[in-house]
CSV table of C-alpha atoms in Angstrom, one decimal:
chain,number,residue,atom,x,y,z
A,7,MET,CA,-0.4,-21.8,7.3
A,8,GLY,CA,-0.7,-23.9,4.2
A,9,ASP,CA,1.8,-24.6,1.4
A,10,MET,CA,5.3,-23.2,1.3
A,11,ASN,CA,7.0,-22.8,-2.1
A,12,GLU,CA,9.1,-20.6,-4.2
A,13,ASN,CA,6.7,-19.9,-7.0
A,14,PRO,CA,7.2,-16.3,-8.4
A,15,LEU,CA,3.5,-16.2,-9.2
A,16,ASP,CA,2.8,-16.0,-5.4
A,17,ILE,CA,4.3,-12.5,-5.5
A,18,LEU,CA,2.8,-11.5,-8.9
A,19,PRO,CA,1.6,-8.1,-7.8
A,20,GLU,CA,5.1,-7.2,-6.6
A,21,VAL,CA,6.6,-8.7,-9.8
A,22,LEU,CA,4.3,-6.6,-12.0
A,23,LEU,CA,5.1,-3.4,-10.2
A,24,ALA,CA,8.9,-4.1,-10.3
A,25,GLY,CA,8.7,-5.1,-14.0
A,26,SER,CA,6.8,-2.0,-14.9
A,27,ALA,CA,9.3,0.2,-13.0
A,28,VAL,CA,12.3,-1.3,-14.8
A,29,THR,CA,10.5,-1.2,-18.2
A,30,GLY,CA,9.4,2.4,-17.6
A,31,LEU,CA,13.0,3.4,-16.8
A,32,LEU,CA,14.2,1.9,-20.1
A,33,LEU,CA,11.3,3.4,-22.0
A,34,GLY,CA,12.0,6.9,-20.5
A,35,ALA,CA,15.5,6.8,-22.0
A,36,TRP,CA,14.2,7.0,-25.6
A,37,LEU,CA,10.6,8.2,-25.6
A,38,PRO,CA,10.1,11.8,-26.7
A,39,ARG,CA,9.3,14.2,-23.8
A,40,ARG,CA,5.7,14.6,-24.8
A,41,ARG,CA,5.2,10.8,-25.0
A,42,GLN,CA,6.5,9.9,-21.6
A,43,TRP,CA,3.0,9.7,-20.3
A,44,LEU,CA,3.1,6.2,-21.7
A,45,VAL,CA,5.3,5.2,-18.7
A,46,GLY,CA,2.5,6.4,-16.4
A,47,LEU,CA,0.0,4.4,-18.4
A,48,LEU,CA,2.2,1.3,-18.1
A,49,ALA,CA,2.4,1.9,-14.3
A,50,ALA,CA,-1.4,2.1,-14.1
A,51,LEU,CA,-1.8,-1.1,-16.1
A,52,ALA,CA,0.7,-2.8,-13.7
A,53,ALA,CA,-1.2,-1.5,-10.6
A,54,GLY,CA,-4.5,-2.6,-12.1
A,55,GLY,CA,-3.1,-6.1,-12.9
A,56,GLY,CA,-1.6,-6.3,-9.4
A,57,ILE,CA,-5.0,-5.6,-7.8
A,58,VAL,CA,-6.6,-8.4,-9.9
A,59,ALA,CA,-3.7,-10.8,-9.0
A,60,ALA,CA,-4.0,-9.8,-5.3
A,61,ALA,CA,-7.8,-10.5,-5.3
A,62,VAL,CA,-7.2,-13.9,-6.9
A,63,ALA,CA,-4.5,-14.7,-4.4
A,64,ALA,CA,-6.8,-13.6,-1.5
A,65,SER,CA,-9.4,-16.2,-2.5
A,66,ARG,CA,-6.8,-19.0,-1.9
A,67,PRO,CA,-5.4,-20.4,1.4
A,68,ASP,CA,-2.6,-18.6,3.1
A,69,LEU,CA,0.9,-19.5,2.0
A,70,THR,CA,4.5,-18.5,2.4
A,71,ALA,CA,7.1,-18.1,-0.3
A,72,PHE,CA,10.9,-18.0,-0.6
A,73,GLY,CA,11.8,-19.8,2.6
A,74,GLU,CA,9.0,-18.3,4.7
A,75,ALA,CA,10.5,-14.9,4.1
A,76,PHE,CA,7.2,-13.6,2.5
A,77,THR,CA,3.7,-14.6,3.4
A,78,VAL,CA,0.5,-14.2,1.5
A,79,ASP,CA,-2.4,-13.8,4.0
A,80,ALA,CA,-5.2,-11.4,4.8
A,81,ILE,CA,-2.7,-8.7,5.9
A,82,THR,CA,-0.7,-9.0,2.7
A,83,GLY,CA,-3.8,-9.3,0.4
A,84,THR,CA,-5.5,-6.2,1.9
A,85,SER,CA,-2.3,-4.2,1.9
A,86,ARG,CA,-1.7,-5.0,-1.7
A,87,ILE,CA,-5.2,-3.9,-2.8
A,88,VAL,CA,-5.0,-0.7,-0.7
A,89,VAL,CA,-1.5,0.2,-1.8
A,90,LEU,CA,-2.1,-0.5,-5.5
A,91,GLY,CA,-5.4,1.2,-5.5
A,92,ALA,CA,-3.8,4.2,-3.9
A,93,VAL,CA,-1.0,4.1,-6.6
A,94,LEU,CA,-3.7,4.4,-9.3
A,95,LEU,CA,-5.1,7.5,-7.6
A,96,VAL,CA,-1.7,9.0,-7.1
A,97,LEU,CA,-0.7,8.3,-10.8
A,98,ALA,CA,-3.8,10.4,-11.8
A,99,LEU,CA,-2.6,13.2,-9.5
A,100,PHE,CA,0.8,13.0,-11.1
A,101,ALA,CA,-0.5,13.1,-14.7
A,102,ARG,CA,-1.0,16.8,-15.3
A,103,PRO,CA,1.7,18.5,-13.1
A,104,PHE,CA,4.4,16.2,-14.5
A,105,HIS,CA,3.1,16.1,-18.1
A,106,ALA,CA,6.0,16.8,-20.5
A,107,HIS,CA,8.3,17.4,-17.5
A,108,PRO,CA,11.9,16.7,-18.3
A,109,ARG,CA,11.9,13.9,-15.7
A,110,GLU,CA,8.3,12.7,-16.1
A,111,SER,CA,9.1,9.0,-16.6
A,112,GLU,CA,11.4,9.1,-13.6
A,113,ALA,CA,8.6,10.4,-11.4
A,114,TYR,CA,6.4,7.4,-12.3
A,115,VAL,CA,9.3,5.0,-11.8
A,116,LEU,CA,10.2,6.4,-8.3
A,117,LEU,CA,6.5,6.2,-7.3
A,118,GLN,CA,6.3,2.5,-8.3
A,119,LEU,CA,9.6,1.6,-6.6
A,120,SER,CA,8.6,3.2,-3.3
A,121,ALA,CA,5.2,1.5,-3.4
A,122,LEU,CA,6.9,-1.8,-4.0
A,123,GLY,CA,8.9,-1.2,-0.8
A,124,ALA,CA,5.6,-0.6,1.0
A,125,LEU,CA,4.3,-4.0,-0.3
A,126,VAL,CA,7.5,-5.8,0.8
A,127,MET,CA,7.2,-4.3,4.3
A,128,ALA,CA,3.5,-5.4,4.5
A,129,GLY,CA,4.2,-9.0,3.4
A,130,THR,CA,7.5,-9.9,4.9
A,131,GLN,CA,8.1,-12.1,7.9
A,132,ASP,CA,11.8,-11.7,8.0
A,133,LEU,CA,13.7,-8.8,9.5
A,134,LEU,CA,16.3,-8.6,6.7
A,135,LEU,CA,13.6,-8.4,4.1
A,136,LEU,CA,11.8,-5.8,6.3
A,137,ALA,CA,15.0,-3.7,6.2
A,138,ALA,CA,15.2,-4.2,2.4
A,139,GLY,CA,11.6,-3.0,2.1
A,140,TYR,CA,12.3,0.0,4.3
A,141,LEU,CA,15.2,1.1,2.0
A,142,LEU,CA,13.2,0.5,-1.1
A,143,ALA,CA,10.3,2.5,0.2
A,144,SER,CA,12.5,5.3,1.5
A,145,VAL,CA,15.2,6.1,-1.1
A,146,PRO,CA,12.8,6.8,-4.0
A,147,ALA,CA,10.6,8.8,-1.6
A,148,TYR,CA,13.5,11.1,-0.7
A,149,THR,CA,13.8,11.9,-4.4
A,150,LEU,CA,10.1,12.5,-4.9
A,151,ALA,CA,10.1,14.9,-1.9
A,152,GLY,CA,12.7,17.1,-3.6
A,153,PHE,CA,11.6,16.5,-7.2
A,154,ARG,CA,10.8,20.1,-7.9
A,155,LYS,CA,14.4,21.1,-7.2
A,156,ASP,CA,13.3,24.4,-5.7
A,157,GLY,CA,14.2,25.8,-2.2
A,158,PRO,CA,11.3,24.2,-0.2
A,159,GLY,CA,11.6,20.9,-2.1
A,160,THR,CA,15.3,20.7,-1.4
A,161,GLU,CA,14.8,21.4,2.3
A,162,ALA,CA,12.0,18.8,2.4
A,163,ALA,CA,14.2,16.1,0.8
A,164,LEU,CA,17.2,17.0,3.0
A,165,LYS,CA,15.2,16.8,6.3
A,166,TYR,CA,13.4,13.6,5.1
A,167,TYR,CA,16.7,12.0,4.1
A,168,VAL,CA,18.7,12.9,7.2
A,169,ILE,CA,16.1,11.7,9.6
A,170,GLY,CA,15.4,8.6,7.5
A,171,ALA,CA,19.1,7.8,7.4
A,172,LEU,CA,19.5,8.2,11.1
A,173,LEU,CA,16.5,6.1,12.0
A,174,GLY,CA,17.4,3.6,9.3
A,175,VAL,CA,20.8,3.0,11.0
A,176,LEU,CA,19.0,2.5,14.3
A,177,MET,CA,16.7,0.0,12.7
A,178,LEU,CA,19.6,-2.0,11.3
A,179,ALA,CA,21.3,-1.9,14.7
A,180,GLY,CA,18.0,-3.1,16.3
A,181,ILE,CA,17.8,-6.0,13.8
A,182,THR,CA,21.4,-7.0,14.6
A,183,LEU,CA,20.6,-7.1,18.3
A,184,LEU,CA,17.4,-9.1,17.8
A,185,TYR,CA,19.4,-11.6,15.6
A,186,ALA,CA,22.0,-11.9,18.4
A,187,ALA,CA,19.2,-12.5,20.9
A,188,GLY,CA,17.1,-14.9,18.9
A,189,ARG,CA,19.7,-16.5,16.5
A,190,ALA,CA,17.3,-15.9,13.6
A,191,THR,CA,15.8,-13.2,11.5
A,192,GLY,CA,12.6,-15.0,10.4
A,193,TYR,CA,9.5,-14.2,12.5
A,194,PRO,CA,8.4,-17.9,13.0
A,195,PRO,CA,11.6,-18.9,14.9
A,196,LEU,CA,12.3,-15.5,16.4
A,197,GLY,CA,8.9,-15.3,18.2
A,198,PRO,CA,9.4,-18.3,20.5
A,199,ALA,CA,13.2,-17.5,21.0
A,200,LEU,CA,13.0,-13.9,22.2
A,201,PRO,CA,11.2,-14.6,25.5
A,202,GLU,CA,14.2,-16.9,26.5
A,203,ALA,CA,16.8,-14.2,25.5
A,204,PRO,CA,18.4,-11.5,27.7
A,205,ARG,CA,15.7,-9.0,28.3
A,206,ALA,CA,17.9,-5.9,27.9
A,207,LEU,CA,19.2,-7.2,24.6
A,208,VAL,CA,15.7,-7.8,23.3
A,209,ALA,CA,14.4,-4.4,24.5
A,210,ALA,CA,17.3,-2.5,22.9
A,211,GLY,CA,16.8,-4.4,19.6
A,212,ALA,CA,13.0,-3.8,19.6
A,213,VAL,CA,13.4,-0.1,20.3
A,214,GLY,CA,15.9,0.2,17.4
A,215,LEU,CA,13.6,-1.7,15.1
A,216,LEU,CA,10.6,0.4,16.0
A,217,ALA,CA,12.5,3.6,15.3
A,218,GLY,CA,12.7,2.7,11.6
A,219,VAL,CA,9.2,1.4,11.2
A,220,LEU,CA,7.6,4.3,13.1
A,221,PHE,CA,9.5,6.7,10.8
A,222,LYS,CA,7.8,5.2,7.8
A,223,ALA,CA,4.5,5.5,9.6
A,224,GLY,CA,5.1,9.1,10.4
A,225,ALA,CA,4.4,8.5,14.1
A,226,VAL,CA,5.8,10.3,17.2
A,227,PRO,CA,8.7,10.5,18.0
A,228,ALA,CA,9.9,9.8,14.4
A,229,HIS,CA,7.5,12.4,13.0
A,230,PHE,CA,9.8,15.5,12.8
A,231,TRP,CA,10.2,15.2,9.0
A,232,VAL,CA,6.5,15.2,8.2
A,233,PRO,CA,5.4,18.9,8.3
A,234,ASP,CA,8.4,20.3,6.4
A,235,ALA,CA,8.6,17.4,3.9
A,236,ILE,CA,4.9,17.6,3.1
A,237,GLN,CA,4.8,21.4,2.9
A,238,GLY,CA,7.9,21.5,0.7
A,239,SER,CA,7.0,18.7,-1.6
A,240,SER,CA,4.6,19.1,-4.6
A,241,ALA,CA,1.0,18.3,-3.7
A,242,PRO,CA,0.9,14.9,-5.6
A,243,ALA,CA,4.2,13.8,-3.9
A,244,ALA,CA,2.8,14.9,-0.5
A,245,ALA,CA,-0.3,12.8,-1.2
A,246,PHE,CA,1.9,9.8,-1.8
A,247,LEU,CA,4.2,10.3,1.1
A,248,THR,CA,1.4,10.6,3.6
A,249,THR,CA,-0.5,7.5,2.4
A,250,ILE,CA,1.3,4.6,0.7
A,251,PRO,CA,4.5,4.1,2.9
A,252,LYS,CA,2.3,4.4,6.0
A,253,VAL,CA,0.1,1.5,4.9
A,254,GLY,CA,3.1,-0.8,4.5
A,255,ALA,CA,4.6,0.3,7.9
A,256,LEU,CA,1.4,-0.2,9.8
A,257,ALA,CA,1.0,-3.7,8.3
A,258,ALA,CA,4.6,-4.5,9.3
A,259,LEU,CA,3.9,-3.3,12.9
A,260,LEU,CA,0.8,-5.4,13.2
A,261,ARG,CA,2.7,-8.5,12.0
A,262,LEU,CA,5.6,-7.8,14.4
A,263,GLY,CA,3.2,-7.3,17.3
A,264,GLU,CA,1.3,-10.5,16.6
A,265,THR,CA,4.1,-12.9,16.0
A,266,VAL,CA,7.5,-11.5,17.3
A,267,LEU,CA,7.4,-9.0,20.1
A,268,THR,CA,4.1,-9.6,22.0
A,269,ASP,CA,5.7,-12.0,24.5
A,270,GLY,CA,9.2,-10.5,24.5
A,271,ALA,CA,11.0,-8.4,27.0
A,272,MET,CA,9.6,-5.1,25.6
A,273,PRO,CA,6.1,-4.2,26.9
A,274,TRP,CA,4.7,-4.0,23.4
A,275,ALA,CA,1.1,-2.8,24.3
A,276,ALA,CA,2.4,-0.1,26.7
A,277,VAL,CA,5.0,1.2,24.3
A,278,ILE,CA,2.7,1.4,21.3
A,279,SER,CA,-0.1,2.9,23.4
A,280,VAL,CA,2.2,5.7,24.5
A,281,VAL,CA,3.3,6.3,20.9
A,282,ALA,CA,-0.4,6.3,19.8
A,283,ALA,CA,-1.4,8.7,22.5
A,284,ALA,CA,1.5,11.1,21.8
A,285,SER,CA,0.9,11.0,18.0
A,286,MET,CA,-2.8,11.7,18.1
A,287,THR,CA,-2.5,14.4,20.7
A,288,LEU,CA,0.6,16.2,19.4
A,289,GLY,CA,-0.7,16.0,15.8
A,290,ASN,CA,-4.0,17.6,16.7
A,291,LEU,CA,-2.5,20.3,18.9
A,292,ALA,CA,0.0,21.3,16.2
A,293,ALA,CA,-2.8,21.4,13.5
A,294,PHE,CA,-5.0,23.7,15.4
A,295,PHE,CA,-3.8,27.0,14.0
A,296,GLN,CA,-2.2,26.0,10.7
A,297,ASP,CA,-3.1,28.2,7.7
A,298,ASP,CA,-1.2,26.3,5.0
A,299,VAL,CA,-3.4,23.5,3.7
A,300,LYS,CA,-0.5,21.0,3.1
A,301,ARG,CA,0.9,21.7,6.6
A,302,LEU,CA,-2.5,21.2,8.1
A,303,LEU,CA,-2.9,17.8,6.4
A,304,ALA,CA,0.7,16.9,7.5
A,305,TYR,CA,-0.2,17.3,11.1
A,306,SER,CA,-3.5,15.6,10.4
A,307,THR,CA,-1.7,12.5,9.1
A,308,ILE,CA,0.4,12.5,12.4
A,309,SER,CA,-2.8,12.4,14.4
A,310,GLN,CA,-4.4,9.8,12.1
A,311,VAL,CA,-1.5,7.4,12.7
A,312,GLY,CA,-2.2,7.7,16.4
A,313,TYR,CA,-5.7,6.4,15.9
A,314,LEU,CA,-4.3,3.7,13.5
A,315,LEU,CA,-1.9,2.5,16.2
A,316,LEU,CA,-4.8,1.6,18.5
A,317,PRO,CA,-5.3,-1.9,17.0
A,318,VAL,CA,-1.5,-2.3,16.7
A,319,ALA,CA,-1.2,-1.8,20.5
A,320,VAL,CA,-3.6,-4.7,21.2
A,321,ALA,CA,-2.1,-7.0,18.4
A,322,GLY,CA,-2.2,-10.5,19.7
A,323,ARG,CA,-4.6,-9.5,22.6
A,324,SER,CA,-7.8,-8.9,20.6
A,325,VAL,CA,-9.2,-10.7,17.6
A,326,LEU,CA,-10.6,-7.3,16.5
A,327,ALA,CA,-7.2,-5.8,16.0
A,328,GLN,CA,-6.4,-7.1,12.5
A,329,PRO,CA,-9.7,-6.3,10.8
A,330,ALA,CA,-9.8,-2.9,12.6
A,331,LEU,CA,-6.4,-1.9,11.3
A,332,LEU,CA,-6.8,-3.2,7.8
A,333,TYR,CA,-10.2,-1.5,7.3
A,334,TYR,CA,-9.1,1.7,8.9
A,335,ALA,CA,-5.9,1.8,6.7
A,336,ALA,CA,-8.1,1.4,3.6
A,337,ALA,CA,-10.5,4.1,4.8
A,338,TYR,CA,-7.7,6.5,5.7
A,339,ALA,CA,-5.9,6.0,2.4
A,340,VAL,CA,-8.8,6.9,0.2
A,341,THR,CA,-10.0,9.7,2.4
A,342,ASN,CA,-6.6,11.3,2.8
A,343,LEU,CA,-5.9,11.0,-1.0
A,344,GLY,CA,-9.3,12.7,-1.6
A,345,ALA,CA,-8.3,15.7,0.6
A,346,PHE,CA,-5.0,16.0,-1.2
A,347,ALA,CA,-6.7,15.6,-4.6
A,348,VAL,CA,-8.7,18.8,-3.8
A,349,VAL,CA,-5.3,20.5,-3.0
A,350,CYS,CA,-3.9,19.2,-6.3
A,351,ALA,CA,-7.0,20.4,-8.2
A,352,LEU,CA,-6.4,24.0,-7.0
A,353,PRO,CA,-2.6,24.4,-7.1
A,354,ARG,CA,-2.7,28.1,-6.4
A,355,ALA,CA,-4.9,27.8,-3.3
A,356,THR,CA,-2.3,27.2,-0.6
A,357,ARG,CA,-3.9,28.9,2.4
A,358,LEU,CA,-7.3,28.2,4.0
A,359,ALA,CA,-8.5,31.7,3.0
A,360,ASP,CA,-7.9,30.8,-0.7
A,361,TYR,CA,-10.8,28.3,-0.5
A,362,ARG,CA,-13.4,31.0,0.5
A,363,GLY,CA,-16.4,30.7,-1.8
A,364,LEU,CA,-15.3,27.4,-3.3
A,365,VAL,CA,-18.9,26.0,-3.1
A,366,ARG,CA,-20.1,28.8,-5.3
A,367,HIS,CA,-17.7,28.1,-8.2
A,368,ARG,CA,-17.1,24.4,-7.7
A,369,PRO,CA,-19.9,22.9,-5.7
A,370,LEU,CA,-18.9,19.2,-6.4
A,371,LEU,CA,-15.3,19.9,-5.4
A,372,ALA,CA,-16.4,21.7,-2.3
A,373,ALA,CA,-18.7,18.7,-1.4
A,374,SER,CA,-15.8,16.3,-2.0
A,375,LEU,CA,-13.6,18.4,0.3
A,376,VAL,CA,-16.3,18.4,3.0
A,377,VAL,CA,-16.8,14.6,2.7
A,378,CYS,CA,-13.1,13.9,3.0
A,379,LEU,CA,-12.4,16.4,5.9
A,380,LEU,CA,-15.5,15.2,7.9
A,381,GLY,CA,-14.3,11.7,7.0
A,382,LEU,CA,-10.9,12.3,8.6
A,383,VAL,CA,-12.8,13.5,11.7
A,384,GLY,CA,-14.7,10.2,11.7
A,385,THR,CA,-18.2,11.4,10.7
A,386,PRO,CA,-20.8,8.8,9.6
A,387,PRO,CA,-21.4,7.4,7.0
A,388,THR,CA,-17.8,7.8,5.8
A,389,ALA,CA,-15.4,4.8,6.0
A,390,VAL,CA,-13.1,6.4,8.6
A,391,PHE,CA,-16.1,6.5,11.0
A,392,VAL,CA,-16.3,2.7,10.8
A,393,GLY,CA,-12.6,2.4,11.0
A,394,LYS,CA,-12.4,4.5,14.1
A,395,LEU,CA,-15.3,2.6,15.7
A,396,GLU,CA,-13.5,-0.7,15.0
A,397,ALA,CA,-10.2,0.6,16.4
A,398,PHE,CA,-11.9,1.9,19.5
A,399,SER,CA,-13.7,-1.5,20.0
A,400,ALA,CA,-10.4,-3.3,19.6
A,401,ALA,CA,-8.7,-1.1,22.2
A,402,PHE,CA,-11.5,-1.8,24.7
A,403,ASP,CA,-11.4,-5.5,23.8
A,404,GLY,CA,-7.7,-5.6,24.4
A,405,GLY,CA,-8.0,-3.9,27.8
A,406,HIS,CA,-6.9,-0.4,26.8
A,407,GLY,CA,-10.1,1.4,27.3
A,408,TRP,CA,-8.2,4.5,28.4
A,409,LEU,CA,-6.6,4.8,25.0
A,410,ALA,CA,-10.0,4.6,23.3
A,411,VAL,CA,-11.3,7.4,25.5
A,412,LEU,CA,-8.3,9.5,24.8
A,413,ALA,CA,-8.8,8.9,21.0
A,414,ALA,CA,-12.4,9.9,21.3
A,415,VAL,CA,-11.4,13.2,23.1
A,416,ASN,CA,-8.8,13.9,20.3
A,417,THR,CA,-11.4,13.2,17.7
A,418,VAL,CA,-13.8,15.8,19.1
A,419,ALA,CA,-10.9,18.3,19.4
A,420,SER,CA,-9.9,17.7,15.7
A,421,VAL,CA,-13.3,19.0,14.6
A,422,PHE,CA,-12.0,22.5,15.3
A,423,TYR,CA,-9.2,22.6,12.7
A,424,TYR,CA,-11.0,20.7,10.0
A,425,LEU,CA,-13.9,23.2,10.4
A,426,ARG,CA,-11.4,26.1,9.9
A,427,TRP,CA,-11.0,24.7,6.3
A,428,ILE,CA,-14.6,23.6,5.7
A,429,VAL,CA,-16.3,26.9,6.8
A,430,PRO,CA,-14.6,29.2,4.2
A,431,ALA,CA,-15.0,26.6,1.5
A,432,VAL,CA,-18.8,26.4,2.0
A,433,SER,CA,-19.2,30.2,2.6
A,434,ARG,CA,-20.5,32.3,-0.3
A,435,GLY,CA,-17.4,34.4,-0.8
A,436,ASP,CA,-17.2,37.1,-3.5
A,437,GLY,CA,-13.9,36.3,-5.2
A,438,ALA,CA,-13.3,35.1,-8.8
A,439,ALA,CA,-13.4,31.4,-9.8
A,440,PRO,CA,-10.1,29.6,-9.0
A,441,ALA,CA,-7.6,29.7,-11.9
A,442,ALA,CA,-5.3,27.0,-13.2
A,443,GLU,CA,-7.4,24.0,-12.1
A,444,ASP,CA,-6.4,20.4,-12.6
A,445,GLY,CA,-9.5,18.6,-14.0
A,446,LEU,CA,-8.0,15.1,-13.5
A,447,ALA,CA,-7.3,15.9,-9.9
A,448,ARG,CA,-10.9,17.1,-9.5
A,449,SER,CA,-12.1,13.7,-10.8
A,450,VAL,CA,-9.8,11.9,-8.3
A,451,ALA,CA,-11.4,14.0,-5.5
A,452,TYR,CA,-14.9,13.0,-6.6
A,453,THR,CA,-13.9,9.4,-6.9
A,454,ALA,CA,-12.2,9.3,-3.5
A,455,ALA,CA,-15.1,10.9,-1.8
A,456,ALA,CA,-17.5,8.5,-3.4
A,457,ILE,CA,-15.3,5.5,-2.4
A,458,SER,CA,-15.1,6.8,1.2
A,459,LEU,CA,-18.9,6.9,1.4
A,460,GLY,CA,-19.3,3.6,-0.4
A,461,LEU,CA,-16.8,1.8,1.8
A,462,GLY,CA,-18.4,3.2,4.8
A,463,THR,CA,-21.8,1.8,3.9
A,464,ALA,CA,-20.3,-1.5,2.7
A,465,ALA,CA,-18.5,-2.1,6.0
A,466,GLY,CA,-20.8,-5.0,7.0
A,467,PRO,CA,-19.7,-7.5,4.3
A,468,VAL,CA,-16.1,-6.2,4.2
A,469,LEU,CA,-15.0,-6.4,7.8
A,470,PRO,CA,-15.5,-10.2,8.3
A,471,VAL,CA,-13.1,-11.1,5.5
A,472,LEU,CA,-10.3,-9.0,7.0
A,473,GLY,CA,-10.0,-11.0,10.2
A,474,GLY,CA,-8.2,-14.0,8.9
A,475,SER,CA,-7.8,-15.9,5.7
A,476,LEU,CA,-9.7,-14.3,2.9
A,477,ALA,CA,-10.4,-17.7,1.6
A,478,ALA,CA,-12.3,-18.7,4.7
């Protein structure tokens, strides 16, 4: 680790996002309803500027800021680019459904604040700042889930909030126990202190901490909110909830596994392996016979987090873990957003049968859907294929070959329910062309599918820079 300072420019992407959110909140108070799209434009400029700032910071040596509470390294740099890139795509998905909405500017502000929480979770190396990031990522997301203020939206927000509040309390209790055990909240002093602390105290604290972070990742057993919250939310909000907070939580888990809990009383690899196995298996089994497209994607995201946890399980045991997770997280984010963009493009198509004949009326949109769904399966040459391959390699390298074999079996099984959506979409059909399409969402679907294919073919030069300092 190199320099340590308190220069606000070290967290420029986070500062830009926070500044844009606050400015947007003020602008929304006096802008006319039909001009509130300017708040969304401001958010897009902040996200774009944040990506540039993150890329510049990634070309420099690793450093810490604000008393070592926040670190800028490969994990932070990659998470920043993935989260802010995903924010750009989600902003485009928000644009039409929320245009001239009475609370349009608030939607953009909530989106930015929750994304800021994900960035804080990804970059922090202090338990108190992790808790702050958790709250910042969660509270705006509860509101986004119920933003439509209809029956399903209210139920989605309520379930999301109740489970989040419960697991958030457990997380804070876990942090308290870990502080009692290690006499510190920063990761650098806590890592060496925990192996010397009472094992029961550390184990109880670690379980409480994991409860909160696994909730943000949407992993078993903290996944109960996912199906109802995703089905009840608007499609753009569901795209956000299944992507951006998950990236921040997984980065936080990787950092905890590498620096704090690997050598503690809790058997980190065994616990995360069980969570991964349960997530991928239960998610796939529940998705098999879903007819609602958002509910199917909700269970899909539970199974995907199971695969994403493979490298987390071997954090600190395999040098392949970090690049595998970071690459897979980027691949999952763009592919999952692509699938949700198709759902956003056809707001009246809520069941699998509604997609029958899509290829006849919208061949490019059907092709994008096929690329994204086959990408979620892990079909070459999509980016998720490379991500899964790297995750499996990391599991074998870390001595958890059984987990990689189970993930491969689950991958084969997942083909069934993704094909249940693909087959009607590429069949001829005889219905009329879909009505009330969202052209901007269609463009997002095309873009995401193209990025998924491009990232998959560019894996060779990308993967080496994710393993350590991006400046190396």
